[in-house]
Amino acid sequence: MIGEAMLAIKALDSAFVLVQGAIAKKKDVEDMASEVGKFFTAKKQVEQHIANAKQAGNEDLMVGSALEEAITIDQQEERIEKMMEKIRDHYMKKGQTHRWAKIKQQAAIIEKKREVKRKQAATKNAQDELFIKDLSYVLGILVAGLFITGGIILLIFGFSSE
């Protein structure tokens, strides 16, 4: 888990270096699509690892420091904010503020759609688990009924063969 998070952070750093290089070369925002796309992909992975770390915490309470973990999470969130500001500033310098606003708006819409799909999948999984539980309960009742029926038949016909 820690290794994956470190790889995601490294990928984010590498992607941001590419974006900074493109900004330093004064590339047009249209020409930076690849670099910015890689940055956002890496950013999403880091944010996912941060969310997992916040949600799960540390399984072994004696390992590491809660303060250290909180500082690391805060530092990563701050770095992402600063990186986003630099990209936004570049769009503004190039006179593409409207495009940046549109990108942010589209990202919010996509994120909402993904959240809806995640909730639907979670609901479907919960319904499937409930169905399986109910099915196993019904199957258990049927098996118990068969044993009881077999026992009754054995009592009625088994002792009358004398």
XYZ file of C-alpha atoms in Angstrom:
162
model
C 0.000 0.000 0.000
C 2.754 2.429 0.921
C 4.772 1.409 -2.131
C 1.802 2.040 -4.428
C 1.233 5.449 -2.854
C 4.892 6.372 -3.296
C 4.777 5.297 -6.959
C 1.659 7.407 -7.476
C 3.359 10.417 -5.857
C 6.430 9.881 -8.039
C 4.215 9.685 -11.141
C 2.527 12.928 -10.085
C 5.905 14.615 -9.635
C 7.083 13.392 -13.032
C 3.896 14.538 -14.730
C 4.146 17.939 -13.092
C 7.769 18.285 -14.202
C 6.560 17.675 -17.772
C 3.868 20.331 -17.357
C 6.374 22.779 -15.880
C 8.711 22.106 -18.795
C 5.904 22.839 -21.228
C 5.062 26.032 -19.341
C 8.728 27.072 -19.339
C 8.848 26.554 -23.112
C 5.789 28.821 -23.306
C 3.817 26.163 -25.128
C 0.245 26.904 -26.082
C -2.359 25.232 -23.951
C -3.511 23.170 -26.944
C -0.019 21.717 -27.281
C 0.100 20.801 -23.588
C -2.909 18.461 -23.652
C -0.815 15.312 -23.289
C 1.232 16.629 -20.364
C -1.797 18.039 -18.578
C -3.701 14.799 -19.137
C -0.892 12.759 -17.590
C -0.794 15.175 -14.663
C -4.521 14.798 -14.010
C -4.307 11.013 -14.232
C -1.477 10.959 -11.697
C -3.308 13.497 -9.528
C -6.387 11.266 -9.424
C -4.282 8.287 -8.334
C -2.631 10.265 -5.539
C -6.003 11.600 -4.384
C -7.325 8.030 -4.319
C -4.405 6.910 -2.161
C -4.956 9.886 0.153
C -8.658 9.020 0.447
C -7.787 5.391 1.199
C -5.267 6.466 3.835
C -7.809 8.765 5.483
C -10.508 6.116 5.418
C -8.479 3.094 6.477
C -6.033 4.672 8.847
C -3.328 2.390 10.097
C -4.375 -1.192 10.816
C -1.751 -1.651 13.512
C -2.144 1.170 15.999
C 1.416 0.755 17.207
C 2.972 1.327 13.757
C 3.957 4.854 12.768
C 2.704 8.114 14.084
C -0.756 9.532 13.492
C 0.785 12.987 13.387
C 3.293 11.872 10.748
C 0.519 10.387 8.626
C -1.589 13.562 8.947
C 1.385 15.746 7.977
C 2.133 13.596 4.931
C -1.473 13.740 3.762
C -1.623 17.504 4.299
C 1.647 18.037 2.421
C 0.446 16.035 -0.574
C -2.856 17.895 -0.688
C -1.025 21.237 -0.523
C 1.384 20.207 -3.298
C -1.524 19.233 -5.534
C -3.210 22.584 -4.881
C -0.033 24.471 -5.799
C 0.419 22.410 -8.955
C -3.178 23.087 -9.963
C -2.666 26.815 -9.370
C 0.374 26.843 -11.664
C -1.530 25.114 -14.436
C -4.475 27.480 -13.964
C -2.130 30.472 -14.030
C -0.632 29.282 -17.310
C -4.076 29.026 -18.862
C -4.797 32.556 -17.647
C -1.523 33.932 -19.018
C -2.327 32.429 -22.389
C -5.761 34.042 -22.361
C -7.542 30.698 -22.004
C -9.359 31.332 -18.721
C -12.651 30.309 -20.296
C -11.147 26.981 -21.338
C -9.817 26.361 -17.821
C -13.268 27.081 -16.387
C -14.803 24.714 -18.940
C -12.256 22.002 -18.079
C -13.007 22.357 -14.360
C -16.752 22.266 -15.056
C -16.428 19.136 -17.215
C -14.260 17.492 -14.565
C -16.930 18.156 -11.929
C -19.632 16.684 -14.167
C -17.550 13.585 -14.904
C -16.764 13.144 -11.203
C -20.466 13.340 -10.326
C -21.281 10.710 -12.957
C -18.566 8.443 -11.588
C -19.874 8.898 -8.047
C -23.390 7.966 -9.186
C -22.017 4.851 -10.901
C -20.050 3.929 -7.764
C -23.187 4.277 -5.641
C -25.209 2.218 -8.110
C -22.560 -0.500 -8.093
C -22.475 -0.502 -4.286
C -26.271 -0.753 -4.153
C -26.267 -3.583 -6.692
C -23.596 -5.446 -4.713
C -25.592 -5.031 -1.511
C -28.740 -6.309 -3.261
C -26.821 -9.277 -4.677
C -25.463 -10.160 -1.247
C -28.947 -9.921 0.257
C -30.329 -12.131 -2.536
C -27.648 -14.759 -1.938
C -28.333 -14.675 1.789
C -32.081 -15.107 1.208
C -31.463 -17.875 -1.309
C -29.257 -19.794 1.127
C -31.908 -19.365 3.831
C -34.622 -20.798 1.549
C -32.317 -23.647 0.513
C -31.657 -24.428 4.172
C -35.384 -24.571 4.865
C -35.896 -26.922 1.877
C -33.124 -29.253 3.034
C -34.505 -29.270 6.568
C -37.983 -30.001 5.161
C -36.606 -32.943 3.180
C -34.987 -34.415 6.287
C -38.165 -33.994 8.307
C -40.267 -35.510 5.529
C -37.822 -38.425 5.233
C -37.957 -38.973 8.977
C -41.756 -38.987 9.007
C -41.869 -41.428 6.081
C -39.342 -43.647 7.843
C -41.436 -43.632 11.011
C -44.647 -44.452 9.170
C -43.394 -47.076 6.720
C -40.193 -48.217 8.382
C -41.748 -49.810 11.460
C -44.808 -51.312 9.732
C -42.786 -53.948 7.857
C -42.842 -56.334 10.793
